[in-house]
Amino acid sequence: MRDYKGTCFCGAVEITASGEPAAMGYCHCESCRHWSAGPVNAFTLWKPGAVRVTKGADNVGSYAKTPNSIRKWCRTCGGHLLTEHPGMGLTDVYAAIIPTLKFEPGLHVHYQETVLHLRDGLPKQKDVPTELGGSGVTLAE
Ligand SMILES: [Zn+2]
Ligand SMILES: [Zn+2]
């Protein structure tokens, strides 16, 4: 099984994701944009057991605005690490955190909230796919 290692911005915290992600893509939701201070979030979703903090675990901060998303970051540099989604049973490791994983996005989610239209031909989910509890509706780019 392949390991993908990555660190926070300063290197104090190291993350290891093992195996292959369940899904990869872009999230356009207001929460991701607000927290990341960016127009879109590139995500890689993993089964929770596949993601471990392998260095600096006591340096990881945690914040849950809602029970659906537990957001984690490095207390030293403020760099974002991952978001746990207990309801979906998946953990989002930001694609930029694990550069050794080839990022191959398959879809866009929460596109109804977009501020940055991307015409890349990938499916644009209005919210999320039905298997993740969403409407499954797709929107025009
Ligand atoms: Zn750091
Ligand atoms: Zn989002």
mmCIF file with all atom_site columns, C-alpha atoms and ligand atoms in Angstrom:
data_model
loop_
_atom_site.group_PDB
_atom_site.id
_atom_site.type_symbol
_atom_site.label_atom_id
_atom_site.label_alt_id
_atom_site.label_comp_id
_atom_site.label_asym_id
_atom_site.label_entity_id
_atom_site.label_seq_id
_atom_site.pdbx_PDB_ins_code
_atom_site.Cartn_x
_atom_site.Cartn_y
_atom_site.Cartn_z
_atom_site.occupancy
_atom_site.B_iso_or_equiv
_atom_site.pdbx_formal_charge
_atom_site.auth_seq_id
_atom_site.auth_comp_id
_atom_site.auth_asym_id
_atom_site.auth_atom_id
_atom_site.pdbx_PDB_model_num
ATOM   1   C  CA . MET A 1 1   ? 0.000   0.000  0.000   1.00 0.00 ? 1   MET A CA 1
ATOM   2   C  CA . ARG A 1 2   ? 1.383   3.368  -1.017  1.00 0.00 ? 2   ARG A CA 1
ATOM   3   C  CA . ASP A 1 3   ? 1.961   6.126  1.555   1.00 0.00 ? 3   ASP A CA 1
ATOM   4   C  CA . TYR A 1 4   ? 1.579   9.789  0.689   1.00 0.00 ? 4   TYR A CA 1
ATOM   5   C  CA . LYS A 1 5   ? 3.341   12.081 3.148   1.00 0.00 ? 5   LYS A CA 1
ATOM   6   C  CA . GLY A 1 6   ? 2.849   15.784 3.500   1.00 0.00 ? 6   GLY A CA 1
ATOM   7   C  CA . THR A 1 7   ? 3.353   18.549 5.987   1.00 0.00 ? 7   THR A CA 1
ATOM   8   C  CA . CYS A 1 8   ? 1.817   21.791 7.145   1.00 0.00 ? 8   CYS A CA 1
ATOM   9   C  CA . PHE A 1 9   ? 3.273   25.074 5.901   1.00 0.00 ? 9   PHE A CA 1
ATOM   10  C  CA . CYS A 1 10  ? 6.130   25.105 8.470   1.00 0.00 ? 10  CYS A CA 1
ATOM   11  C  CA . GLY A 1 11  ? 6.766   21.358 8.657   1.00 0.00 ? 11  GLY A CA 1
ATOM   12  C  CA . ALA A 1 12  ? 5.969   20.880 12.369  1.00 0.00 ? 12  ALA A CA 1
ATOM   13  C  CA . VAL A 1 13  ? 3.061   18.559 11.528  1.00 0.00 ? 13  VAL A CA 1
ATOM   14  C  CA . GLU A 1 14  ? 3.318   15.628 9.150   1.00 0.00 ? 14  GLU A CA 1
ATOM   15  C  CA . ILE A 1 15  ? 0.357   13.754 7.666   1.00 0.00 ? 15  ILE A CA 1
ATOM   16  C  CA . THR A 1 16  ? 0.467   10.332 6.042   1.00 0.00 ? 16  THR A CA 1
ATOM   17  C  CA . ALA A 1 17  ? -2.357  9.087  3.822   1.00 0.00 ? 17  ALA A CA 1
ATOM   18  C  CA . SER A 1 18  ? -2.202  5.411  2.838   1.00 0.00 ? 18  SER A CA 1
ATOM   19  C  CA . GLY A 1 19  ? -3.703  3.634  -0.149  1.00 0.00 ? 19  GLY A CA 1
ATOM   20  C  CA . GLU A 1 20  ? -5.714  5.628  -2.667  1.00 0.00 ? 20  GLU A CA 1
ATOM   21  C  CA . PRO A 1 21  ? -8.319  8.362  -2.106  1.00 0.00 ? 21  PRO A CA 1
ATOM   22  C  CA . ALA A 1 22  ? -12.029 7.571  -2.421  1.00 0.00 ? 22  ALA A CA 1
ATOM   23  C  CA . ALA A 1 23  ? -12.529 10.723 -4.504  1.00 0.00 ? 23  ALA A CA 1
ATOM   24  C  CA . MET A 1 24  ? -10.738 13.865 -5.653  1.00 0.00 ? 24  MET A CA 1
ATOM   25  C  CA . GLY A 1 25  ? -12.164 17.143 -6.873  1.00 0.00 ? 25  GLY A CA 1
ATOM   26  C  CA . TYR A 1 26  ? -12.928 20.765 -6.136  1.00 0.00 ? 26  TYR A CA 1
ATOM   27  C  CA . CYS A 1 27  ? -15.287 22.177 -3.515  1.00 0.00 ? 27  CYS A CA 1
ATOM   28  C  CA . HIS A 1 28  ? -16.842 25.594 -4.096  1.00 0.00 ? 28  HIS A CA 1
ATOM   29  C  CA . CYS A 1 29  ? -18.845 25.857 -0.842  1.00 0.00 ? 29  CYS A CA 1
ATOM   30  C  CA . GLU A 1 30  ? -18.872 29.047 1.202   1.00 0.00 ? 30  GLU A CA 1
ATOM   31  C  CA . SER A 1 31  ? -17.377 27.267 4.237   1.00 0.00 ? 31  SER A CA 1
ATOM   32  C  CA . CYS A 1 32  ? -14.335 26.003 2.322   1.00 0.00 ? 32  CYS A CA 1
ATOM   33  C  CA . ARG A 1 33  ? -13.827 29.402 0.688   1.00 0.00 ? 33  ARG A CA 1
ATOM   34  C  CA . HIS A 1 34  ? -14.187 31.314 3.944   1.00 0.00 ? 34  HIS A CA 1
ATOM   35  C  CA . TRP A 1 35  ? -11.900 29.045 5.953   1.00 0.00 ? 35  TRP A CA 1
ATOM   36  C  CA . SER A 1 36  ? -9.230  28.694 3.255   1.00 0.00 ? 36  SER A CA 1
ATOM   37  C  CA . ALA A 1 37  ? -9.464  32.335 2.137   1.00 0.00 ? 37  ALA A CA 1
ATOM   38  C  CA . GLY A 1 38  ? -9.389  31.009 -1.428  1.00 0.00 ? 38  GLY A CA 1
ATOM   39  C  CA . PRO A 1 39  ? -11.987 30.818 -4.217  1.00 0.00 ? 39  PRO A CA 1
ATOM   40  C  CA . VAL A 1 40  ? -12.063 27.018 -4.380  1.00 0.00 ? 40  VAL A CA 1
ATOM   41  C  CA . ASN A 1 41  ? -10.748 24.047 -2.355  1.00 0.00 ? 41  ASN A CA 1
ATOM   42  C  CA . ALA A 1 42  ? -8.979  21.111 -4.024  1.00 0.00 ? 42  ALA A CA 1
ATOM   43  C  CA . PHE A 1 43  ? -9.910  18.057 -1.949  1.00 0.00 ? 43  PHE A CA 1
ATOM   44  C  CA . THR A 1 44  ? -8.854  14.429 -1.679  1.00 0.00 ? 44  THR A CA 1
ATOM   45  C  CA . LEU A 1 45  ? -11.256 12.251 0.340   1.00 0.00 ? 45  LEU A CA 1
ATOM   46  C  CA . TRP A 1 46  ? -10.053 9.230  2.320   1.00 0.00 ? 46  TRP A CA 1
ATOM   47  C  CA . LYS A 1 47  ? -11.482 6.683  4.690   1.00 0.00 ? 47  LYS A CA 1
ATOM   48  C  CA . PRO A 1 48  ? -10.592 8.034  8.159   1.00 0.00 ? 48  PRO A CA 1
ATOM   49  C  CA . GLY A 1 49  ? -8.319  5.077  8.983   1.00 0.00 ? 49  GLY A CA 1
ATOM   50  C  CA . ALA A 1 50  ? -6.193  5.859  5.916   1.00 0.00 ? 50  ALA A CA 1
ATOM   51  C  CA . VAL A 1 51  ? -5.075  9.237  7.300   1.00 0.00 ? 51  VAL A CA 1
ATOM   52  C  CA . ARG A 1 52  ? -2.687  9.553  10.238  1.00 0.00 ? 52  ARG A CA 1
ATOM   53  C  CA . VAL A 1 53  ? -0.823  12.425 11.858  1.00 0.00 ? 53  VAL A CA 1
ATOM   54  C  CA . THR A 1 54  ? 2.700   10.969 11.851  1.00 0.00 ? 54  THR A CA 1
ATOM   55  C  CA . LYS A 1 55  ? 4.537   13.931 13.439  1.00 0.00 ? 55  LYS A CA 1
ATOM   56  C  CA . GLY A 1 56  ? 3.514   16.812 15.680  1.00 0.00 ? 56  GLY A CA 1
ATOM   57  C  CA . ALA A 1 57  ? 0.078   15.507 16.707  1.00 0.00 ? 57  ALA A CA 1
ATOM   58  C  CA . ASP A 1 58  ? 0.107   17.682 19.841  1.00 0.00 ? 58  ASP A CA 1
ATOM   59  C  CA . ASN A 1 59  ? 0.535   20.714 17.579  1.00 0.00 ? 59  ASN A CA 1
ATOM   60  C  CA . VAL A 1 60  ? -2.733  20.192 15.700  1.00 0.00 ? 60  VAL A CA 1
ATOM   61  C  CA . GLY A 1 61  ? -5.592  22.608 16.343  1.00 0.00 ? 61  GLY A CA 1
ATOM   62  C  CA . SER A 1 62  ? -9.205  21.668 15.735  1.00 0.00 ? 62  SER A CA 1
ATOM   63  C  CA . TYR A 1 63  ? -12.389 23.621 15.107  1.00 0.00 ? 63  TYR A CA 1
ATOM   64  C  CA . ALA A 1 64  ? -15.892 22.426 14.317  1.00 0.00 ? 64  ALA A CA 1
ATOM   65  C  CA . LYS A 1 65  ? -18.339 25.174 13.318  1.00 0.00 ? 65  LYS A CA 1
ATOM   66  C  CA . THR A 1 66  ? -20.824 22.380 12.627  1.00 0.00 ? 66  THR A CA 1
ATOM   67  C  CA . PRO A 1 67  ? -20.643 18.693 13.646  1.00 0.00 ? 67  PRO A CA 1
ATOM   68  C  CA . ASN A 1 68  ? -20.277 17.812 9.937   1.00 0.00 ? 68  ASN A CA 1
ATOM   69  C  CA . SER A 1 69  ? -16.801 19.304 9.498   1.00 0.00 ? 69  SER A CA 1
ATOM   70  C  CA . ILE A 1 70  ? -13.937 19.159 11.989  1.00 0.00 ? 70  ILE A CA 1
ATOM   71  C  CA . ARG A 1 71  ? -11.208 21.380 10.552  1.00 0.00 ? 71  ARG A CA 1
ATOM   72  C  CA . LYS A 1 72  ? -7.578  20.877 11.583  1.00 0.00 ? 72  LYS A CA 1
ATOM   73  C  CA . TRP A 1 73  ? -4.514  23.031 11.249  1.00 0.00 ? 73  TRP A CA 1
ATOM   74  C  CA . CYS A 1 74  ? -0.986  23.551 12.607  1.00 0.00 ? 74  CYS A CA 1
ATOM   75  C  CA . ARG A 1 75  ? -0.870  25.689 15.761  1.00 0.00 ? 75  ARG A CA 1
ATOM   76  C  CA . THR A 1 76  ? 2.562   27.068 14.830  1.00 0.00 ? 76  THR A CA 1
ATOM   77  C  CA . CYS A 1 77  ? 2.088   28.235 11.243  1.00 0.00 ? 77  CYS A CA 1
ATOM   78  C  CA . GLY A 1 78  ? -1.701  28.190 10.911  1.00 0.00 ? 78  GLY A CA 1
ATOM   79  C  CA . GLY A 1 79  ? -1.383  26.018 7.827   1.00 0.00 ? 79  GLY A CA 1
ATOM   80  C  CA . HIS A 1 80  ? -4.449  23.916 7.106   1.00 0.00 ? 80  HIS A CA 1
ATOM   81  C  CA . LEU A 1 81  ? -4.128  20.129 7.173   1.00 0.00 ? 81  LEU A CA 1
ATOM   82  C  CA . LEU A 1 82  ? -7.424  18.335 6.778   1.00 0.00 ? 82  LEU A CA 1
ATOM   83  C  CA . THR A 1 83  ? -11.136 18.303 7.532   1.00 0.00 ? 83  THR A CA 1
ATOM   84  C  CA . GLU A 1 84  ? -12.919 15.307 9.025   1.00 0.00 ? 84  GLU A CA 1
ATOM   85  C  CA . HIS A 1 85  ? -16.482 14.750 7.794   1.00 0.00 ? 85  HIS A CA 1
ATOM   86  C  CA . PRO A 1 86  ? -17.994 12.294 10.326  1.00 0.00 ? 86  PRO A CA 1
ATOM   87  C  CA . GLY A 1 87  ? -21.402 12.297 8.608   1.00 0.00 ? 87  GLY A CA 1
ATOM   88  C  CA . MET A 1 88  ? -19.895 11.216 5.288   1.00 0.00 ? 88  MET A CA 1
ATOM   89  C  CA . GLY A 1 89  ? -17.373 8.892  6.939   1.00 0.00 ? 89  GLY A CA 1
ATOM   90  C  CA . LEU A 1 90  ? -14.554 10.563 5.008   1.00 0.00 ? 90  LEU A CA 1
ATOM   91  C  CA . THR A 1 91  ? -11.565 12.807 5.706   1.00 0.00 ? 91  THR A CA 1
ATOM   92  C  CA . ASP A 1 92  ? -10.578 15.594 3.318   1.00 0.00 ? 92  ASP A CA 1
ATOM   93  C  CA . VAL A 1 93  ? -6.821  16.044 3.055   1.00 0.00 ? 93  VAL A CA 1
ATOM   94  C  CA . TYR A 1 94  ? -6.179  19.214 1.047   1.00 0.00 ? 94  TYR A CA 1
ATOM   95  C  CA . ALA A 1 95  ? -4.537  18.283 -2.220  1.00 0.00 ? 95  ALA A CA 1
ATOM   96  C  CA . ALA A 1 96  ? -1.801  20.883 -1.696  1.00 0.00 ? 96  ALA A CA 1
ATOM   97  C  CA . ILE A 1 97  ? -0.740  19.159 1.548   1.00 0.00 ? 97  ILE A CA 1
ATOM   98  C  CA . ILE A 1 98  ? 0.210   15.862 -0.148  1.00 0.00 ? 98  ILE A CA 1
ATOM   99  C  CA . PRO A 1 99  ? 2.075   16.866 -3.324  1.00 0.00 ? 99  PRO A CA 1
ATOM   100 C  CA . THR A 1 100 ? 3.353   13.330 -3.937  1.00 0.00 ? 100 THR A CA 1
ATOM   101 C  CA . LEU A 1 101 ? -0.216  12.252 -4.754  1.00 0.00 ? 101 LEU A CA 1
ATOM   102 C  CA . LYS A 1 102 ? -1.047  12.944 -8.405  1.00 0.00 ? 102 LYS A CA 1
ATOM   103 C  CA . PHE A 1 103 ? -4.147  15.130 -8.166  1.00 0.00 ? 103 PHE A CA 1
ATOM   104 C  CA . GLU A 1 104 ? -6.733  13.832 -10.636 1.00 0.00 ? 104 GLU A CA 1
ATOM   105 C  CA . PRO A 1 105 ? -9.984  15.699 -9.995  1.00 0.00 ? 105 PRO A CA 1
ATOM   106 C  CA . GLY A 1 106 ? -13.171 13.878 -10.979 1.00 0.00 ? 106 GLY A CA 1
ATOM   107 C  CA . LEU A 1 107 ? -15.852 16.405 -10.152 1.00 0.00 ? 107 LEU A CA 1
ATOM   108 C  CA . HIS A 1 108 ? -16.790 19.768 -8.686  1.00 0.00 ? 108 HIS A CA 1
ATOM   109 C  CA . VAL A 1 109 ? -19.095 19.899 -5.624  1.00 0.00 ? 109 VAL A CA 1
ATOM   110 C  CA . HIS A 1 110 ? -21.287 22.677 -4.182  1.00 0.00 ? 110 HIS A CA 1
ATOM   111 C  CA . TYR A 1 111 ? -21.081 24.441 -7.545  1.00 0.00 ? 111 TYR A CA 1
ATOM   112 C  CA . GLN A 1 112 ? -24.281 26.384 -6.775  1.00 0.00 ? 112 GLN A CA 1
ATOM   113 C  CA . GLU A 1 113 ? -22.100 28.445 -4.393  1.00 0.00 ? 113 GLU A CA 1
ATOM   114 C  CA . THR A 1 114 ? -19.260 29.071 -6.845  1.00 0.00 ? 114 THR A CA 1
ATOM   115 C  CA . VAL A 1 115 ? -17.503 32.414 -7.253  1.00 0.00 ? 115 VAL A CA 1
ATOM   116 C  CA . LEU A 1 116 ? -15.068 31.018 -9.822  1.00 0.00 ? 116 LEU A CA 1
ATOM   117 C  CA . HIS A 1 117 ? -16.525 29.245 -12.841 1.00 0.00 ? 117 HIS A CA 1
ATOM   118 C  CA . LEU A 1 118 ? -14.126 26.636 -14.198 1.00 0.00 ? 118 LEU A CA 1
ATOM   119 C  CA . ARG A 1 119 ? -14.743 25.316 -17.695 1.00 0.00 ? 119 ARG A CA 1
ATOM   120 C  CA . ASP A 1 120 ? -12.772 22.078 -17.509 1.00 0.00 ? 120 ASP A CA 1
ATOM   121 C  CA . GLY A 1 121 ? -15.489 19.696 -18.689 1.00 0.00 ? 121 GLY A CA 1
ATOM   122 C  CA . LEU A 1 122 ? -15.776 17.899 -15.328 1.00 0.00 ? 122 LEU A CA 1
ATOM   123 C  CA . PRO A 1 123 ? -19.243 17.316 -13.785 1.00 0.00 ? 123 PRO A CA 1
ATOM   124 C  CA . LYS A 1 124 ? -20.496 20.263 -11.711 1.00 0.00 ? 124 LYS A CA 1
ATOM   125 C  CA . GLN A 1 125 ? -22.567 18.947 -8.820  1.00 0.00 ? 125 GLN A CA 1
ATOM   126 C  CA . LYS A 1 126 ? -25.115 21.459 -7.508  1.00 0.00 ? 126 LYS A CA 1
ATOM   127 C  CA . ASP A 1 127 ? -24.330 20.162 -3.990  1.00 0.00 ? 127 ASP A CA 1
ATOM   128 C  CA . VAL A 1 128 ? -22.889 16.656 -3.631  1.00 0.00 ? 128 VAL A CA 1
ATOM   129 C  CA . PRO A 1 129 ? -23.552 13.267 -5.288  1.00 0.00 ? 129 PRO A CA 1
ATOM   130 C  CA . THR A 1 130 ? -26.447 11.142 -4.004  1.00 0.00 ? 130 THR A CA 1
ATOM   131 C  CA . GLU A 1 131 ? -24.053 8.570  -2.501  1.00 0.00 ? 131 GLU A CA 1
ATOM   132 C  CA . LEU A 1 132 ? -22.805 11.323 -0.204  1.00 0.00 ? 132 LEU A CA 1
ATOM   133 C  CA . GLY A 1 133 ? -26.328 12.384 0.751   1.00 0.00 ? 133 GLY A CA 1
ATOM   134 C  CA . GLY A 1 134 ? -26.774 15.135 -1.833  1.00 0.00 ? 134 GLY A CA 1
ATOM   135 C  CA . SER A 1 135 ? -29.230 15.847 -4.645  1.00 0.00 ? 135 SER A CA 1
ATOM   136 C  CA . GLY A 1 136 ? -26.987 14.486 -7.401  1.00 0.00 ? 136 GLY A CA 1
ATOM   137 C  CA . VAL A 1 137 ? -28.120 17.380 -9.609  1.00 0.00 ? 137 VAL A CA 1
ATOM   138 C  CA . THR A 1 138 ? -25.490 18.693 -12.012 1.00 0.00 ? 138 THR A CA 1
ATOM   139 C  CA . LEU A 1 139 ? -25.285 22.295 -13.207 1.00 0.00 ? 139 LEU A CA 1
ATOM   140 C  CA . ALA A 1 140 ? -23.982 23.948 -16.377 1.00 0.00 ? 140 ALA A CA 1
ATOM   141 C  CA . GLU A 1 141 ? -20.397 25.208 -16.167 1.00 0.00 ? 141 GLU A CA 1
HETATM 142 ZN ZN . ZN  B 2 .   ? 3.057   24.292 10.688  1.00 0.00 ? 1   ZN  B ZN 1
HETATM 143 ZN ZN . ZN  B 2 .   ? -16.544 22.846 0.813   1.00 0.00 ? 2   ZN  B ZN 1
#
